[in-house]
Amino acid sequence: MQRVAVQPADQRDRNERNAQRRAGRLRRGLVCAAVVPAVTLFAAACSSGSDDAAKETGGGSNPATAPTDPGSGTAASPTVQAAKYRKLPEPCAVLSKKTLTALVPKGAKSGKKGASDDVATRGSCSWSSLDNNGVKGSQFRWLNISFLRFDSDAGRGSGEKQAEAYYTSQLQEAQSVTGAKNTKSQPVTGTGDQATVVRYDLKKKEGAFRQQTVVARVANVVVTVDYNGAGLAGEKTPDADTLTKSAEKATKEAVASVATANGSATAPSSPAATPSKQASKSPSASASPTKSSAKKG
């Protein structure tokens, strides 16, 4: 006969309690397993809904990557076209020996460089010639060439516009010299962007002087050539047409030297310029010009 093990009552109670605890843990595990997918699905549904809403409204969840309205941007900083020429030639070396000998026969080597606080923006050189023939009188010649260069600046405008204004003021000054007689003005062709010669007679105690002033502009540089001649102590007054042609020739060489000093015969291409410290040092349109040679003649 098979023997059946009989457990004491307290042992049966412990076994039942352990079984109940295991069943409770199993139920909780099943519930959590069911809840987690539900939460995940809910989160996915919310995320999908947000993306769909963003697509419908044209917005985005990240403001940093949202497109900017072109109309809401700040205005671009004002710029001006960069100055064409950035430096000036050596003023006492702009004319050929042949030209100097023709204009100032006895003074081709007498060039005197004018004082300048900035040789990149202004410069000048003058020559004088006196052909002394004793009791027969003397022929006097005086030549001066000056350069003034303008930098582009957002406040004052492009260098070219400033040079145009200065060119006009130089012409007006040459045309309004006190005591000038027989004043005539005429354009000079083939010399820079603008060029005009002003000629007149001027009576002084030394004799009758004939003055030629040629004002030329090449881009942002203004070149002024003053050339006068006189017959002193009884020598006859030089021919005005001859003096004018000589002055025009000198001006063409001086204008050509500006391009040469900048490395080419044509304008270098430059990007738009913005205000800079260098531009702030440039002369303004009201810069004081070198006095006309007629006042020194």
Short mmCIF file of C-alpha atoms in Angstrom, two decimals:
data_model
loop_
_atom_site.label_atom_id
_atom_site.label_comp_id
_atom_site.label_asym_id
_atom_site.label_seq_id
_atom_site.Cartn_x
_atom_site.Cartn_y
_atom_site.Cartn_z
CA MET A 1 0.00 0.00 0.00
CA GLN A 2 1.44 3.40 -1.13
CA ARG A 3 2.14 5.82 1.60
CA VAL A 4 0.93 9.38 1.21
CA ALA A 5 2.90 12.12 2.81
CA VAL A 6 0.73 14.29 4.90
CA GLN A 7 1.93 17.90 5.40
CA PRO A 8 1.27 19.63 8.62
CA ALA A 9 -1.28 22.42 8.57
CA ASP A 10 1.20 25.18 9.09
CA GLN A 11 3.29 23.92 6.19
CA ARG A 12 0.26 23.94 3.89
CA ASP A 13 -0.51 27.52 4.89
CA ARG A 14 3.02 28.64 4.04
CA ASN A 15 2.87 26.94 0.66
CA GLU A 16 -0.43 28.58 -0.21
CA ARG A 17 0.88 32.03 0.75
CA ASN A 18 3.98 31.56 -1.41
CA ALA A 19 1.84 30.47 -4.35
CA GLN A 20 -0.37 33.55 -3.96
CA ARG A 21 2.69 35.85 -3.93
CA ARG A 22 4.05 34.23 -7.11
CA ALA A 23 0.68 34.63 -8.80
CA GLY A 24 0.54 38.33 -7.78
CA ARG A 25 4.00 38.99 -9.23
CA LEU A 26 2.99 37.26 -12.45
CA ARG A 27 -0.17 39.38 -12.78
CA ARG A 28 1.77 42.64 -12.20
CA GLY A 29 4.32 41.65 -14.82
CA LEU A 30 1.61 40.96 -17.34
CA VAL A 31 -0.09 44.29 -16.63
CA CYS A 32 3.20 46.25 -17.00
CA ALA A 33 4.00 44.44 -20.22
CA ALA A 34 0.63 45.47 -21.56
CA VAL A 35 0.96 49.10 -20.40
CA VAL A 36 4.43 49.84 -21.87
CA PRO A 37 3.42 49.30 -25.52
CA ALA A 38 0.36 51.44 -24.94
CA VAL A 39 2.46 54.32 -23.62
CA THR A 40 4.91 53.93 -26.49
CA LEU A 41 2.10 53.98 -29.02
CA PHE A 42 0.62 57.06 -27.36
CA ALA A 43 3.96 58.89 -27.45
CA ALA A 44 4.45 57.93 -31.08
CA ALA A 45 0.95 59.13 -31.91
CA CYS A 46 1.60 62.50 -30.20
CA SER A 47 4.92 62.92 -31.98
CA SER A 48 3.35 62.07 -35.32
CA GLY A 49 0.55 64.52 -34.67
CA SER A 50 3.01 67.30 -33.84
CA ASP A 51 4.99 66.67 -37.04
CA ASP A 52 1.81 66.68 -39.10
CA ALA A 53 0.73 69.95 -37.48
CA ALA A 54 4.12 71.49 -38.18
CA LYS A 55 3.85 70.50 -41.83
CA GLU A 56 0.39 71.99 -42.08
CA THR A 57 1.33 75.31 -40.44
CA GLY A 58 4.74 75.62 -42.14
CA GLY A 59 6.53 75.80 -38.77
CA GLY A 60 9.07 73.52 -37.15
CA SER A 61 9.77 72.11 -33.75
CA ASN A 62 13.24 73.75 -33.75
CA PRO A 63 13.16 77.58 -34.04
CA ALA A 64 16.85 77.68 -34.97
CA THR A 65 16.17 75.80 -38.19
CA ALA A 66 12.96 77.63 -39.07
CA PRO A 67 13.14 79.56 -42.40
CA THR A 68 13.67 83.33 -42.12
CA ASP A 69 11.38 85.82 -43.74
CA PRO A 70 13.45 87.67 -46.36
CA GLY A 71 11.52 90.83 -45.66
CA SER A 72 12.39 90.82 -41.98
CA GLY A 73 16.20 90.93 -42.36
CA THR A 74 18.23 94.03 -41.52
CA ALA A 75 19.20 96.38 -44.34
CA ALA A 76 22.61 95.82 -45.95
CA SER A 77 25.41 98.18 -44.91
CA PRO A 78 25.87 101.03 -47.38
CA THR A 79 28.82 100.56 -49.74
CA VAL A 80 30.48 102.65 -52.43
CA GLN A 81 32.51 101.64 -55.43
CA ALA A 82 36.18 101.23 -54.54
CA ALA A 83 38.55 103.95 -55.76
CA LYS A 84 40.21 103.02 -59.05
CA TYR A 85 43.70 104.28 -58.21
CA ARG A 86 45.33 103.75 -54.83
CA LYS A 87 48.58 105.66 -55.18
CA LEU A 88 50.22 108.54 -57.00
CA PRO A 89 53.37 108.74 -59.13
CA GLU A 90 56.54 110.48 -58.04
CA PRO A 91 55.61 114.04 -59.13
CA CYS A 92 59.11 115.14 -60.18
CA ALA A 93 59.49 112.08 -62.44
CA VAL A 94 56.26 112.16 -64.46
CA LEU A 95 57.62 114.04 -67.49
CA SER A 96 60.16 112.82 -70.02
CA LYS A 97 63.46 114.63 -70.35
CA LYS A 98 62.45 115.77 -73.82
CA THR A 99 59.22 117.35 -72.58
CA LEU A 100 60.91 119.05 -69.65
CA THR A 101 63.63 120.48 -71.90
CA ALA A 102 60.97 121.90 -74.24
CA LEU A 103 58.93 123.51 -71.42
CA VAL A 104 61.74 124.73 -69.16
CA PRO A 105 64.88 124.80 -71.35
CA LYS A 106 67.18 126.11 -68.62
CA GLY A 107 65.51 124.32 -65.74
CA ALA A 108 64.96 120.68 -66.67
CA LYS A 109 66.95 119.63 -63.59
CA SER A 110 65.49 122.25 -61.25
CA GLY A 111 62.52 120.19 -60.08
CA LYS A 112 61.46 120.90 -56.49
CA LYS A 113 59.12 118.50 -54.80
CA GLY A 114 56.29 120.08 -52.83
CA ALA A 115 55.73 119.23 -49.17
CA SER A 116 53.04 116.59 -48.53
CA ASP A 117 51.75 114.98 -45.35
CA ASP A 118 50.57 111.94 -47.34
CA VAL A 119 52.29 111.17 -50.65
CA ALA A 120 49.60 108.62 -51.51
CA THR A 121 46.92 111.32 -51.66
CA ARG A 122 48.73 114.49 -52.75
CA GLY A 123 51.96 115.54 -54.41
CA SER A 124 53.48 118.28 -56.56
CA CYS A 125 56.65 119.38 -58.29
CA SER A 126 57.75 122.69 -59.85
CA TRP A 127 60.44 123.79 -62.28
CA SER A 128 61.66 127.24 -63.32
CA SER A 129 63.74 128.41 -66.27
CA LEU A 130 65.40 131.73 -67.00
CA ASP A 131 67.15 132.22 -70.33
CA ASN A 132 69.12 135.39 -69.64
CA ASN A 133 70.23 137.25 -72.73
CA GLY A 134 71.68 140.24 -70.90
CA VAL A 135 70.64 143.60 -72.37
CA LYS A 136 68.47 141.80 -74.87
CA GLY A 137 66.17 140.59 -72.15
CA SER A 138 65.27 137.16 -70.85
CA GLN A 139 62.72 134.45 -71.37
CA PHE A 140 61.16 133.10 -68.19
CA ARG A 141 59.17 129.86 -67.79
CA TRP A 142 57.54 128.32 -64.74
CA LEU A 143 55.91 124.87 -64.57
CA ASN A 144 54.03 123.21 -61.73
CA ILE A 145 52.28 119.83 -61.69
CA SER A 146 50.09 118.77 -58.79
CA PHE A 147 48.14 115.59 -58.03
CA LEU A 148 45.25 115.03 -55.65
CA ARG A 149 43.76 111.57 -55.13
CA PHE A 150 40.44 110.77 -53.44
CA ASP A 151 39.51 107.56 -51.63
CA SER A 152 35.98 106.17 -51.62
CA ASP A 153 34.10 106.73 -48.39
CA ALA A 154 30.55 105.84 -47.35
CA GLY A 155 30.07 109.32 -45.89
CA ARG A 156 31.49 111.39 -48.75
CA GLY A 157 30.79 109.05 -51.65
CA SER A 158 33.00 107.41 -54.25
CA GLY A 159 36.48 108.68 -54.96
CA GLU A 160 35.45 109.42 -58.52
CA LYS A 161 32.51 111.62 -57.47
CA GLN A 162 34.72 113.55 -55.07
CA ALA A 163 37.32 114.01 -57.82
CA GLU A 164 34.63 115.33 -60.18
CA ALA A 165 33.64 117.97 -57.61
CA TYR A 166 37.25 119.01 -57.08
CA TYR A 167 37.88 119.14 -60.83
CA THR A 168 35.00 121.60 -61.16
CA SER A 169 36.27 123.77 -58.30
CA GLN A 170 39.78 123.88 -59.80
CA LEU A 171 38.40 125.07 -63.11
CA GLN A 172 36.33 127.76 -61.41
CA GLU A 173 39.39 128.99 -59.55
CA ALA A 174 41.48 129.13 -62.73
CA GLN A 175 38.73 131.05 -64.51
CA SER A 176 38.40 133.69 -61.81
CA VAL A 177 41.96 134.87 -61.17
CA THR A 178 42.07 138.53 -60.17
CA GLY A 179 43.53 140.74 -62.89
CA ALA A 180 43.36 138.10 -65.62
CA LYS A 181 42.74 139.35 -69.17
CA ASN A 182 41.61 137.56 -72.31
CA THR A 183 40.51 134.48 -70.39
CA LYS A 184 39.62 131.50 -72.60
CA SER A 185 38.64 127.91 -71.78
CA GLN A 186 38.54 124.90 -74.08
CA PRO A 187 38.33 121.12 -73.63
CA VAL A 188 41.41 118.95 -74.07
CA THR A 189 40.78 115.65 -75.84
CA GLY A 190 42.52 112.35 -75.19
CA THR A 191 43.53 113.27 -71.66
CA GLY A 192 41.93 111.29 -68.86
CA ASP A 193 38.17 111.29 -68.29
CA GLN A 194 37.88 115.09 -68.27
CA ALA A 195 40.32 117.84 -69.18
CA THR A 196 40.07 121.58 -69.78
CA VAL A 197 42.68 124.25 -70.42
CA VAL A 198 42.19 127.80 -69.15
CA ARG A 199 44.46 130.47 -70.59
CA TYR A 200 44.77 134.19 -69.88
CA ASP A 201 47.18 137.12 -69.76
CA LEU A 202 48.39 138.61 -66.51
CA LYS A 203 50.28 141.90 -66.18
CA LYS A 204 52.92 142.09 -63.45
CA LYS A 205 55.68 144.53 -62.63
CA GLU A 206 58.25 142.12 -64.15
CA GLY A 207 56.39 141.94 -67.44
CA ALA A 208 53.42 140.43 -69.27
CA PHE A 209 52.82 136.81 -68.32
CA ARG A 210 50.83 134.28 -70.28
CA GLN A 211 49.28 131.63 -68.10
CA GLN A 212 48.02 128.18 -69.06
CA THR A 213 46.23 126.01 -66.50
CA VAL A 214 45.16 122.52 -67.52
CA VAL A 215 42.89 120.65 -65.14
CA ALA A 216 42.40 116.95 -65.85
CA ARG A 217 40.63 114.13 -64.05
CA VAL A 218 41.40 110.44 -64.43
CA ALA A 219 38.96 108.39 -62.31
CA ASN A 220 39.61 109.42 -58.68
CA VAL A 221 42.71 111.55 -59.36
CA VAL A 222 42.84 115.21 -60.38
CA VAL A 223 45.95 116.54 -62.15
CA THR A 224 46.56 120.28 -62.40
CA VAL A 225 49.29 121.69 -64.64
CA ASP A 226 50.21 125.37 -64.37
CA TYR A 227 52.55 126.74 -67.00
CA ASN A 228 53.39 130.34 -67.61
CA GLY A 229 55.88 132.28 -69.66
CA ALA A 230 57.02 135.86 -69.98
CA GLY A 231 59.45 137.99 -71.92
CA LEU A 232 61.40 140.09 -69.42
CA ALA A 233 63.51 143.23 -69.80
CA GLY A 234 62.31 143.94 -73.32
CA GLU A 235 62.18 140.35 -74.62
CA LYS A 236 58.97 139.68 -76.50
CA THR A 237 56.06 137.87 -74.88
CA PRO A 238 55.91 134.15 -75.83
CA ASP A 239 53.19 132.88 -78.14
CA ALA A 240 50.09 131.75 -76.20
CA ASP A 241 49.22 128.91 -78.60
CA THR A 242 52.71 127.44 -78.27
CA LEU A 243 52.52 127.58 -74.49
CA THR A 244 49.11 125.96 -74.52
CA LYS A 245 50.24 123.04 -76.65
CA SER A 246 53.22 122.50 -74.36
CA ALA A 247 51.00 122.54 -71.26
CA GLU A 248 48.58 120.03 -72.82
CA LYS A 249 51.45 117.70 -73.71
CA ALA A 250 52.77 117.82 -70.15
CA THR A 251 49.28 117.08 -68.80
CA LYS A 252 48.88 113.99 -70.99
CA GLU A 253 52.16 112.59 -69.72
CA ALA A 254 51.21 113.35 -66.11
CA VAL A 255 47.81 111.67 -66.49
CA ALA A 256 49.40 108.58 -68.10
CA SER A 257 51.84 108.34 -65.18
CA VAL A 258 48.94 107.76 -62.76
CA ALA A 259 48.00 104.48 -64.43
CA THR A 260 51.66 103.48 -64.68
CA ALA A 261 52.17 104.10 -60.97
CA ASN A 262 49.29 101.73 -60.24
CA GLY A 263 50.71 98.94 -62.35
CA SER A 264 48.68 99.17 -65.56
CA ALA A 265 47.42 101.44 -68.29
CA THR A 266 43.82 100.53 -67.48
CA ALA A 267 41.73 100.60 -64.36
CA PRO A 268 42.15 97.63 -62.02
CA SER A 269 38.92 95.82 -61.20
CA SER A 270 37.98 96.30 -57.55
CA PRO A 271 35.18 95.06 -55.26
CA ALA A 272 32.84 97.44 -53.53
CA ALA A 273 34.51 99.36 -50.76
CA THR A 274 33.24 99.79 -47.23
CA PRO A 275 34.21 102.55 -44.84
CA SER A 276 37.67 101.98 -43.41
CA LYS A 277 40.36 103.74 -41.47
CA GLN A 278 42.25 104.24 -44.68
CA ALA A 279 39.25 105.92 -46.30
CA SER A 280 38.81 108.19 -43.32
CA LYS A 281 42.26 109.65 -43.99
CA SER A 282 41.44 110.60 -47.57
CA PRO A 283 41.06 114.26 -48.51
CA SER A 284 37.55 115.60 -48.80
CA ALA A 285 36.20 117.49 -51.76
CA SER A 286 36.97 120.69 -49.88
CA ALA A 287 40.69 119.92 -49.64
CA SER A 288 42.78 123.04 -50.20
CA PRO A 289 44.46 122.92 -53.62
CA THR A 290 47.96 124.08 -54.43
CA LYS A 291 47.85 127.76 -55.35
CA SER A 292 47.86 128.53 -59.02
CA SER A 293 51.26 129.21 -60.55
CA ALA A 294 49.89 132.42 -61.98
CA LYS A 295 49.96 133.87 -58.50
CA LYS A 296 53.64 132.96 -58.22
CA GLY A 297 54.66 133.82 -61.76
#
